[in-house]
Coordinates of C-alpha atoms in Angstrom, one line a residue:
X1 CA 105.1 106.0 144.0
X2 CA 107.6 103.7 145.1
X3 CA 107.4 105.2 149.4
X4 CA 106.9 103.1 152.1
X5 CA 102.8 104.1 152.4
X6 CA 101.4 104.3 155.6
X7 CA 97.4 104.7 154.8
X8 CA 95.4 107.1 156.5
X9 CA 92.8 105.0 156.7
X10 CA 89.1 106.6 156.7
X11 CA 86.4 106.4 158.9
X12 CA 83.7 102.7 157.8
X13 CA 81.8 103.7 155.8
X14 CA 77.7 103.6 157.4
X15 CA 75.5 100.4 156.5
X16 CA 73.0 101.6 153.4
X17 CA 69.7 102.8 155.2
X18 CA 67.5 99.9 153.6
X19 CA 66.9 96.4 154.1
X20 CA 69.9 94.5 154.6
X21 CA 70.4 90.5 153.8
X22 CA 72.3 88.5 155.8
X23 CA 75.8 87.4 155.2
X24 CA 76.3 84.4 155.7
X25 CA 78.9 82.6 157.1
X26 CA 82.3 82.1 155.2
X27 CA 82.5 78.3 153.9
X28 CA 85.9 76.6 152.4
X29 CA 88.0 78.6 150.5
X30 CA 90.6 77.0 147.7
X31 CA 93.0 78.1 149.0
X32 CA 96.0 78.6 146.5
X33 CA 99.8 78.8 147.7
X34 CA 98.6 77.4 150.6
X35 CA 100.3 79.3 153.3
X36 CA 103.4 79.6 151.6
X37 CA 106.1 81.8 152.5
X38 CA 105.8 85.3 149.8
X39 CA 109.2 84.9 148.9
X40 CA 108.8 81.6 147.5
X41 CA 105.8 81.6 146.9
X42 CA 103.7 78.5 144.4
X43 CA 104.1 78.5 140.9
X44 CA 101.1 77.4 138.8
X45 CA 103.0 74.9 135.7
X46 CA 99.8 73.3 134.0
X47 CA 96.4 75.5 132.5
X48 CA 94.5 76.2 134.5
X49 CA 90.6 77.3 135.3
X50 CA 89.4 78.8 138.3
X51 CA 85.3 78.5 138.4
X52 CA 82.7 80.9 139.8
X53 CA 81.9 78.0 141.8
X54 CA 84.9 78.2 144.3
X55 CA 85.9 80.6 146.1
X56 CA 89.9 81.0 146.1
X57 CA 92.9 82.6 148.8
X58 CA 95.8 83.7 147.2
X59 CA 97.8 82.2 150.3
X60 CA 101.3 83.9 149.0
X61 CA 102.7 85.2 146.2
X62 CA 101.0 82.5 143.4
X63 CA 103.0 82.9 140.2
X64 CA 101.8 81.5 135.9
X65 CA 104.5 80.7 134.7
X66 CA 105.5 81.1 130.7
X67 CA 103.6 79.6 128.7
X68 CA 100.9 78.4 131.1
X69 CA 97.0 80.0 131.0
X70 CA 95.6 80.8 134.0
X71 CA 91.4 81.1 132.9
X72 CA 88.4 82.4 135.5
X73 CA 85.4 82.2 134.9
X74 CA 83.0 85.2 135.5
X75 CA 82.0 85.6 138.1
X76 CA 84.0 84.5 140.9
X77 CA 85.8 85.2 143.9
X78 CA 89.6 85.9 144.6
X79 CA 90.6 87.0 148.1
X80 CA 93.8 87.3 149.4
X81 CA 95.4 86.5 152.1
X82 CA 96.6 89.6 155.1
X83 CA 99.2 87.7 156.9
X84 CA 100.4 86.0 153.8
X85 CA 100.7 89.0 151.3
X86 CA 98.5 87.2 148.9
X87 CA 99.7 88.3 145.7
X88 CA 99.1 86.8 141.7
X89 CA 101.6 87.6 139.0
X90 CA 101.4 86.9 135.6
X91 CA 105.2 85.7 134.3
X92 CA 106.8 87.3 130.9
X93 CA 105.1 85.0 128.3
X94 CA 102.3 83.4 130.9
X95 CA 98.6 84.1 130.3
X96 CA 95.3 86.1 132.6
X97 CA 91.8 85.1 130.8
X98 CA 89.7 86.9 133.5
X99 CA 86.9 88.4 130.5
X100 CA 84.4 88.5 133.4
X101 CA 80.6 89.7 132.0
X102 CA 78.3 93.6 133.6
X103 CA 75.9 90.5 135.3
X104 CA 78.8 88.2 136.7
X105 CA 82.2 90.7 137.1
X106 CA 85.1 88.5 138.6
X107 CA 86.5 90.7 142.0
X108 CA 89.5 90.4 143.5
X109 CA 89.5 91.8 147.4
X110 CA 90.2 92.0 151.0
X111 CA 90.0 88.3 153.2
X112 CA 89.4 90.8 155.8
X113 CA 85.5 90.6 156.9
X114 CA 83.2 92.7 156.2
X115 CA 83.5 96.3 157.4
X116 CA 87.3 95.5 158.7
X117 CA 88.9 96.4 155.1
X118 CA 91.5 98.8 154.8
X119 CA 94.4 99.5 152.0
X120 CA 96.7 96.8 152.0
X121 CA 94.4 93.9 153.1
X122 CA 97.1 91.7 150.2
X123 CA 99.1 92.5 146.9
X124 CA 98.2 92.5 143.8
X125 CA 97.7 91.8 140.1
X126 CA 101.0 91.9 138.4
X127 CA 100.9 91.4 134.6
X128 CA 104.6 91.2 133.7
X129 CA 105.2 91.4 130.0
X130 CA 107.7 91.3 127.0
X131 CA 106.6 94.7 125.6
X132 CA 109.7 97.4 124.9
X133 CA 110.7 99.1 128.6
X134 CA 113.3 101.9 128.8
X135 CA 114.9 99.5 131.7
X136 CA 118.8 98.5 129.6
X137 CA 119.3 95.5 132.0
X138 CA 116.1 92.8 133.3
X139 CA 114.8 94.3 136.6
X140 CA 112.6 92.6 139.2
X141 CA 109.2 93.6 139.9
X142 CA 109.1 95.7 142.7
X143 CA 106.7 94.7 145.8
X144 CA 109.5 91.6 146.0
X145 CA 108.0 89.8 143.5
X146 CA 110.1 86.9 141.9
X147 CA 110.1 88.0 138.1
X148 CA 111.1 90.3 136.0
X149 CA 111.5 92.8 133.1
X150 CA 113.2 94.5 130.5
X151 CA 116.3 94.6 128.9
X152 CA 117.2 93.6 125.7
X153 CA 115.0 90.4 125.1
X154 CA 111.7 92.7 126.0
X155 CA 111.2 93.4 121.6
X156 CA 107.8 92.2 121.5
X157 CA 105.2 95.2 121.1
X158 CA 102.5 93.2 119.9
X159 CA 103.2 90.7 123.1
X160 CA 99.9 89.2 124.6
X161 CA 98.7 88.4 128.2
X162 CA 95.4 87.7 127.9
X163 CA 92.2 89.4 129.0
X164 CA 90.9 91.8 132.1
X165 CA 87.6 93.1 131.3
X166 CA 84.9 93.1 134.0
X167 CA 87.1 93.0 137.0
X168 CA 87.1 94.9 140.5
X169 CA 90.0 95.2 142.9
X170 CA 90.1 95.8 146.2
X171 CA 92.2 96.3 149.0
X172 CA 95.9 96.0 147.4
X173 CA 98.7 97.8 147.9
X174 CA 100.5 95.2 150.5
X175 CA 103.7 96.9 151.7
X176 CA 106.0 94.7 151.4
X177 CA 109.1 96.0 152.4
X178 CA 110.0 99.4 152.5
X179 CA 109.8 101.8 149.1
X180 CA 108.6 98.4 147.8
X181 CA 105.4 98.2 148.3
X182 CA 102.4 96.1 145.1
X183 CA 100.2 98.6 143.8
X184 CA 96.6 97.6 142.5
X185 CA 97.2 96.7 138.4
X186 CA 100.7 96.6 137.8
X187 CA 101.5 96.2 134.0
X188 CA 105.4 95.9 133.3
X189 CA 106.3 95.6 129.7
X190 CA 102.6 94.4 128.6
X191 CA 102.5 94.4 125.1
X192 CA 99.3 95.8 123.0
X193 CA 97.9 91.5 122.0
X194 CA 96.5 92.8 126.3
X195 CA 92.9 93.2 126.6
X196 CA 92.2 95.7 128.7
X197 CA 89.1 97.2 130.2
X198 CA 86.5 97.8 132.5
X199 CA 88.8 97.4 135.6
X200 CA 87.8 99.1 138.6
X201 CA 90.5 99.4 141.1
X202 CA 89.0 100.8 145.1
X203 CA 90.9 101.2 148.5
X204 CA 94.7 100.1 147.1
X205 CA 98.0 101.6 149.7
X206 CA 99.7 103.1 147.3
X207 CA 98.8 103.2 143.8
X208 CA 95.7 102.1 141.7
X209 CA 97.0 101.8 138.6
X210 CA 100.7 101.2 137.4
X211 CA 102.3 101.4 133.9
X212 CA 106.6 100.9 133.4
X213 CA 107.5 100.7 129.9
X214 CA 105.0 98.2 127.8
X215 CA 102.2 99.1 124.7
X216 CA 99.1 98.1 125.9
X217 CA 96.2 100.3 124.9
X218 CA 93.3 100.4 127.7
X219 CA 89.9 101.7 127.9
X220 CA 86.8 102.4 130.8
X221 CA 89.0 102.0 134.2
X222 CA 87.9 103.2 138.2
X223 CA 90.5 104.4 140.5
X224 CA 88.6 104.6 143.7
X225 CA 90.2 105.9 147.0
X226 CA 93.3 104.5 146.3
X227 CA 96.6 106.6 148.5
X228 CA 99.3 106.9 146.5
X229 CA 98.3 108.4 142.8
X230 CA 95.8 107.6 140.9
X231 CA 96.9 106.4 137.1
X232 CA 101.5 106.2 137.1
X233 CA 103.1 106.0 133.7
X234 CA 106.9 104.7 134.0
X235 CA 109.7 103.7 131.6
X236 CA 108.3 104.1 128.7
X237 CA 105.4 103.7 128.4
X238 CA 103.5 104.3 125.3
X239 CA 99.9 102.7 125.1
X240 CA 96.8 104.6 124.3
X241 CA 93.5 104.9 127.7
X242 CA 90.5 106.4 126.6
X243 CA 87.4 106.6 129.7
X244 CA 88.9 106.5 133.3
X245 CA 88.3 108.3 136.3
X246 CA 89.7 108.9 139.6
X247 CA 88.1 109.7 142.5
X248 CA 89.6 110.2 145.9
X249 CA 89.1 110.3 150.0
X250 CA 90.3 113.2 150.8
X251 CA 91.2 111.7 153.6
X252 CA 93.0 108.7 152.6
X253 CA 97.0 109.8 151.0
X254 CA 100.2 109.2 151.0
X255 CA 101.8 109.8 154.0
X256 CA 105.2 108.4 154.1
X257 CA 107.7 111.9 154.5
X258 CA 107.4 113.9 152.0
X259 CA 104.7 111.8 150.1
X260 CA 102.1 113.6 147.3
X261 CA 98.9 112.2 146.9
X262 CA 98.5 112.8 142.2
X263 CA 96.3 112.0 140.4
X264 CA 98.2 110.8 137.1
X265 CA 102.3 111.0 138.1
X266 CA 104.6 110.6 134.8
X267 CA 108.2 109.5 134.5
X268 CA 109.4 108.7 132.1
X269 CA 112.2 107.0 133.8
X270 CA 113.4 107.3 138.2
X271 CA 115.6 109.9 137.3
X272 CA 114.8 111.8 133.9
X273 CA 117.4 109.9 131.4
X274 CA 116.8 110.4 127.7
X275 CA 116.7 106.4 128.0
X276 CA 114.6 105.5 124.6
X277 CA 111.6 104.5 123.9
X278 CA 109.9 107.6 125.7
X279 CA 107.9 107.1 127.9
X280 CA 104.5 108.3 125.7
X281 CA 101.3 107.7 126.9
X282 CA 98.0 109.5 125.3
X283 CA 95.2 109.8 127.8
X284 CA 91.8 110.9 126.8
X285 CA 88.3 111.9 128.5
X286 CA 89.6 111.0 132.2
X287 CA 87.4 112.4 134.9
X288 CA 90.4 113.7 137.8
X289 CA 88.5 114.5 141.3
X290 CA 88.9 114.8 145.1
X291 CA 85.4 115.8 147.1
X292 CA 86.6 119.3 149.1
X293 CA 84.8 117.9 152.1
X294 CA 86.2 116.4 154.8
X295 CA 89.4 117.8 155.4
X296 CA 91.7 117.0 152.9
X297 CA 94.9 114.6 154.6
X298 CA 98.2 116.6 153.9
X299 CA 99.9 115.0 151.7
X300 CA 96.9 116.1 149.2
X301 CA 98.5 119.8 150.3
X302 CA 101.4 119.9 147.1
X303 CA 98.9 117.7 145.2
X304 CA 98.3 117.7 141.6
X305 CA 95.7 117.1 139.8
X306 CA 98.4 115.7 136.8
X307 CA 102.4 115.8 137.0
X308 CA 104.6 115.1 134.3
X309 CA 108.0 115.3 135.4
X310 CA 111.3 113.5 135.1
X311 CA 111.7 114.1 131.3
X312 CA 108.1 112.3 130.4
X313 CA 106.3 113.1 126.8
X314 CA 102.5 111.7 128.7
X315 CA 100.1 113.7 126.8
X316 CA 96.2 114.0 127.9
X317 CA 93.2 115.3 126.1
X318 CA 89.2 115.9 126.2
X319 CA 89.6 115.7 130.3
X320 CA 88.4 117.1 133.8
X321 CA 89.9 117.6 136.5
X322 CA 89.1 119.2 140.1
X323 CA 89.8 118.5 144.0
X324 CA 93.3 119.1 144.4
X325 CA 95.3 121.8 145.2
X326 CA 97.1 122.5 141.2
X327 CA 96.0 121.4 138.5
X328 CA 98.1 120.3 135.7
X329 CA 102.8 120.4 136.7
X330 CA 105.8 120.0 134.9
X331 CA 108.6 119.1 136.7
X332 CA 111.6 118.7 135.0
X333 CA 114.5 118.7 137.6
X334 CA 117.6 120.9 137.2
X335 CA 117.3 120.2 132.7
X336 CA 114.0 121.8 131.8
X337 CA 113.3 118.2 129.7
X338 CA 110.0 117.6 130.3
X339 CA 109.0 121.5 130.0
X340 CA 110.8 121.2 126.9
X341 CA 108.7 118.0 126.0
X342 CA 106.0 120.0 125.9
X343 CA 107.3 123.2 124.6
X344 CA 108.6 121.0 121.2
X345 CA 105.0 118.7 121.0
X346 CA 106.4 115.7 122.4
X347 CA 104.1 116.2 125.6
X348 CA 100.7 117.6 124.7
X349 CA 97.8 118.9 127.5
X350 CA 94.3 120.1 125.9
X351 CA 91.3 120.3 125.5
X352 CA 91.3 119.6 128.9
X353 CA 89.0 121.9 132.1
X354 CA 90.9 122.5 135.4
X355 CA 88.0 123.4 137.5
X356 CA 88.5 125.4 140.6
X357 CA 92.0 125.7 140.3
X358 CA 92.4 129.4 139.8
X359 CA 95.0 131.0 140.9
X360 CA 96.6 127.3 140.9
X361 CA 95.7 126.0 138.2
X362 CA 99.8 124.8 136.3
X363 CA 102.9 125.3 137.5
X364 CA 106.7 124.8 136.1
X365 CA 108.5 123.1 138.5
X366 CA 112.5 122.7 138.7
X367 CA 115.2 123.4 135.7
X368 CA 113.9 126.6 134.1
X369 CA 113.1 127.1 129.8
X370 CA 114.2 129.5 128.1
X371 CA 110.8 131.4 126.5
X372 CA 108.3 128.4 128.2
X373 CA 105.7 129.9 130.3
X374 CA 103.7 127.3 131.9
X375 CA 100.3 129.5 131.7
X376 CA 100.3 129.8 128.4
X377 CA 100.8 126.1 126.9
X378 CA 97.8 124.9 129.5
X379 CA 95.5 128.5 128.4
X380 CA 96.1 127.7 125.3
X381 CA 94.6 124.9 125.1
X382 CA 92.3 124.8 127.8
X383 CA 90.0 126.1 129.8
X384 CA 91.0 126.8 133.6
X385 CA 88.1 129.9 133.9
X386 CA 85.7 127.6 135.6
X387 CA 84.1 126.1 138.8
X388 CA 83.3 122.8 140.1
X389 CA 79.8 124.6 140.6
X390 CA 79.8 125.2 137.0
X391 CA 80.8 122.3 135.1
X392 CA 77.1 121.1 136.0
X393 CA 77.9 117.5 137.9
X394 CA 75.3 115.9 139.5
X395 CA 75.6 115.7 143.0
X396 CA 76.8 112.0 143.2
X397 CA 79.3 112.5 141.4
X398 CA 81.0 111.8 144.9
X399 CA 79.9 109.3 146.3
X400 CA 81.4 106.4 147.7
X401 CA 82.8 104.9 150.6
X402 CA 82.4 106.1 153.4
X403 CA 80.2 109.4 152.1
X404 CA 77.4 107.4 150.6
X405 CA 74.9 107.6 153.7
X406 CA 75.0 111.6 153.2
X407 CA 75.2 111.8 149.4
X408 CA 73.6 108.9 147.6
X409 CA 72.3 106.4 149.9
X410 CA 72.9 103.8 147.3
X411 CA 76.3 104.5 146.2
X412 CA 76.1 104.5 143.0
X413 CA 76.7 108.3 141.6
X414 CA 75.2 108.9 138.1
X415 CA 78.3 110.4 136.0
X416 CA 76.2 110.3 133.2
X417 CA 77.1 114.2 132.3
X418 CA 73.7 116.3 133.0
X419 CA 72.2 117.9 129.4
X420 CA 72.7 121.3 130.2
X421 CA 77.1 120.2 131.5
X422 CA 79.7 122.1 129.7
X423 CA 81.9 118.8 129.3
X424 CA 79.0 117.3 126.4
X425 CA 80.9 119.8 124.0
X426 CA 84.5 120.8 123.5
X427 CA 86.0 117.3 122.9
X428 CA 89.2 117.4 119.8
X429 CA 90.6 114.1 118.2
X430 CA 92.4 116.1 115.7
X431 CA 96.0 116.3 117.2
X432 CA 98.7 113.9 115.9
X433 CA 98.4 111.7 119.4
X434 CA 94.8 110.6 119.2
X435 CA 94.7 110.1 115.1
X436 CA 95.0 106.2 113.1
X437 CA 95.8 103.0 115.2
X438 CA 98.4 103.8 117.8
X439 CA 100.0 100.8 118.3
X440 CA 97.3 98.1 117.4
X441 CA 95.8 95.9 119.6
X442 CA 92.7 95.9 121.0
X443 CA 91.2 99.1 122.2
X444 CA 94.4 100.7 120.2
X445 CA 92.2 103.7 118.4
X446 CA 90.4 106.5 120.5
X447 CA 86.3 106.7 119.7
X448 CA 85.7 110.4 118.9
X449 CA 83.5 111.8 120.4
X450 CA 82.0 115.1 121.9
X451 CA 82.3 115.2 125.2
X452 CA 85.1 115.8 127.8
X453 CA 86.1 114.2 130.6
X454 CA 85.4 109.9 130.7
X455 CA 81.3 110.3 131.1
X456 CA 79.3 111.5 127.9
X457 CA 74.9 111.0 127.9
X458 CA 75.3 107.4 129.5
X459 CA 77.3 106.1 132.4
X460 CA 79.2 103.0 131.7
X461 CA 79.7 103.0 136.0
X462 CA 76.6 101.2 136.9
X463 CA 75.9 97.7 137.1
X464 CA 80.0 96.2 137.5
X465 CA 81.0 98.4 139.4
X466 CA 81.1 98.3 143.5
X467 CA 81.2 102.2 145.0
X468 CA 81.3 100.6 148.5
X469 CA 83.1 97.3 149.0
X470 CA 83.2 97.5 152.6
X471 CA 80.3 96.1 153.6
X472 CA 79.4 93.8 149.9
X473 CA 80.0 89.8 151.6
X474 CA 81.5 87.9 149.8
X475 CA 81.2 84.6 151.7
X476 CA 78.9 83.6 147.9
X477 CA 80.6 81.9 145.3
X478 CA 78.9 83.5 142.2
X479 CA 77.9 86.3 143.9
X480 CA 79.8 89.4 143.2
X481 CA 77.5 92.0 142.0
X482 CA 77.2 94.8 145.6
X483 CA 73.6 95.0 145.1
X484 CA 72.7 91.6 145.9
X485 CA 74.5 91.8 149.5
X486 CA 75.4 94.2 152.4
X487 CA 77.0 93.0 155.6
X488 CA 74.8 92.9 159.0
X489 CA 77.3 94.3 161.0
X490 CA 75.9 95.3 165.0
X491 CA 78.6 98.0 164.6
X492 CA 78.9 100.8 162.3
X493 CA 81.5 103.6 161.5
X494 CA 84.2 101.6 163.1
X495 CA 87.0 104.9 162.4
X496 CA 90.0 105.8 164.8
X497 CA 90.5 109.7 164.9
X498 CA 92.6 111.3 164.4
X499 CA 94.4 108.3 162.3
X500 CA 97.4 108.7 161.1
X501 CA 97.7 109.8 165.1
X502 CA 100.7 110.8 167.4
X503 CA 99.5 108.9 170.4
X504 CA 97.6 111.7 172.3
X505 CA 94.4 111.4 172.5
X506 CA 93.6 109.5 169.6
X507 CA 89.7 107.6 170.3
X508 CA 88.2 104.9 169.1
X509 CA 84.7 105.7 167.8
X510 CA 82.0 103.4 166.3
X511 CA 77.9 103.1 166.5
X512 CA 76.0 100.4 168.0
X513 CA 72.5 99.0 166.6
X514 CA 71.2 97.6 169.5
X515 CA 72.7 96.8 173.7
X516 CA 75.2 94.9 174.0
X517 CA 78.4 93.4 175.8
X518 CA 82.6 94.5 173.6
X519 CA 85.7 93.9 174.6
X520 CA 88.1 96.6 172.9
X521 CA 91.8 95.4 172.7
X522 CA 94.9 97.1 170.7
X523 CA 96.8 94.4 168.7
X524 CA 100.0 94.5 167.2
X525 CA 100.7 93.5 163.3
X526 CA 102.1 90.4 164.6
X527 CA 98.6 89.4 166.0
X528 CA 99.7 90.4 169.7
X529 CA 97.7 92.5 172.0
X530 CA 99.8 95.6 173.8
X531 CA 96.6 97.2 175.6
X532 CA 92.7 95.5 176.6
X533 CA 90.5 99.0 176.0
X534 CA 86.9 97.3 177.3
X535 CA 86.8 94.2 179.1
X536 CA 83.6 93.1 179.1
X537 CA 81.6 96.1 179.0
X538 CA 78.2 97.1 178.4
X539 CA 77.1 99.1 176.0
X540 CA 74.2 100.9 174.9
X541 CA 72.5 101.4 172.2
X542 CA 74.3 104.4 170.2
X543 CA 77.5 105.9 168.8
X544 CA 80.2 105.3 171.6
X545 CA 83.7 106.9 171.6
X546 CA 86.5 105.0 173.8
X547 CA 90.2 106.9 174.3
X548 CA 92.6 104.6 173.1
X549 CA 96.1 104.6 175.1
X550 CA 98.8 107.1 174.7
X551 CA 101.8 104.7 175.5
X552 CA 101.8 103.4 172.0
X553 CA 105.0 103.4 170.4
X554 CA 105.0 104.0 166.8
X555 CA 103.8 101.7 164.6
X556 CA 100.4 99.9 162.8
X557 CA 98.2 98.5 165.5
X558 CA 94.4 97.3 165.3
X559 CA 92.4 98.1 167.2
X560 CA 89.4 95.2 167.5
X561 CA 85.7 95.3 169.0
X562 CA 84.5 91.9 169.8
X563 CA 80.7 91.3 170.5
X564 CA 78.2 89.0 171.2
X565 CA 77.7 88.2 167.1
X566 CA 80.8 89.4 165.4
X567 CA 84.4 90.8 165.5
X568 CA 84.9 93.7 163.6
X569 CA 88.6 95.8 163.5
X570 CA 90.4 98.6 162.1
X571 CA 94.1 99.7 161.7
X572 CA 95.6 103.3 162.9
X573 CA 99.1 105.0 162.3
X574 CA 100.6 105.8 165.2
X575 CA 104.0 108.1 164.4
X576 CA 105.8 110.3 167.1

């Protein structure tokens, strides 16, 4: 959270082995921002509707001001500019009505062509409300955004910032400045009057979902292949969240110094104070998964399925965790305050399954608390003895961009539980944190179900979702379902290995579907050519491996492959 992110970019997905529909050339778009500088942006000052017969481009920071409602019709495509760091920010008092449907989801996505998308291609979606946070002073939203939250006027717990429903947010998370990134969906002091459900964030360059205080509730969330944390809570967030899946690509993580890519990460605030309201969010029926193959990147070496720290009192119930080295970490710093929250019952962790972690299911770090034993705390109410195989999940629970062809060619994970899965039973909703209506507002009451994890017999992550947006054509207005269009790319599986690289022996790899002539260049992030690897060279059909220059200075680069059909590119990082 809040570190300089240089995403470890995964190899681009192989195209699905089914008949493909050519992606038409991109037509005219409605530019919002008109290339404005991100520091000033453009403001929407009157009620506005974006319609599905247009494709919109966020060409810089776009603000919806107080008293103004932006309505986005179901099926609308909104793209974010990479050079101008496009982002949509709803300021305090503004309202966003992004109310998609299962058959016409709203899509926020990269403006890069299919096959060339990556985390941090644009900013993201930021909602700023007037609900309480534990920041006593008015605070700037992170990411270079001209918007504030917190302070004494943040006193409306039922504040309504609108509706975000059946929405996909793909490849957001641009790093505006070092230690100042934008997440996929950022919620700052958002109130319980706001509706949030059926939201998928894919390939975020920072956290997929982050809450800074507020009281908003949510259901049906998907954090797919992000870079930092899947679900990050801070500054007094007290909402209720039910049904969420975090599915990670083990090759992509937060590679900043000391970076750790957790499933959950929760703080009361940045220094673990006693500021009120205390972070006390309650999550139920979450599935936090990471495949164990391919080999995990370094940010996962010390990562947790759930890290609760800095005096947070967040609670998690009826959930399943698998894939990272550690299950639950309670980190108290020197004070022991997080452990004290667990011992006193402010923080609960019950009826969960931590599979494949033995003997590292839980750990307590920082100051010790007399009489507190982390293994007893976790083991008393949760199952820490299972292997991942023993969960009885469908094999393609781990099908997503980059591994679809190996696991599930249609890239549609079957998350619904087989009848024999042990997760079908074991849930309980008797704890006082799970009863009643919580903060009020939409999604405030937990559904009482028997199963643990995000899914029972029904897979709610079908139809409106996209587990392989890398190959989806978003050039036709109103067509947002992934099954309707795929990219007809002459190059496939474009990647740099290793990535990040120290500059020595880095290889650009790709597959050529038919013999062609190609020019391969390396450009820096300002678009300046720094090397020509291949100049109008003839390539036979099949796999290609080209050695990249070993003399590149530390930084972020783009390798481009230009043929007579198209230009594709992949970003990579040089660290020395």
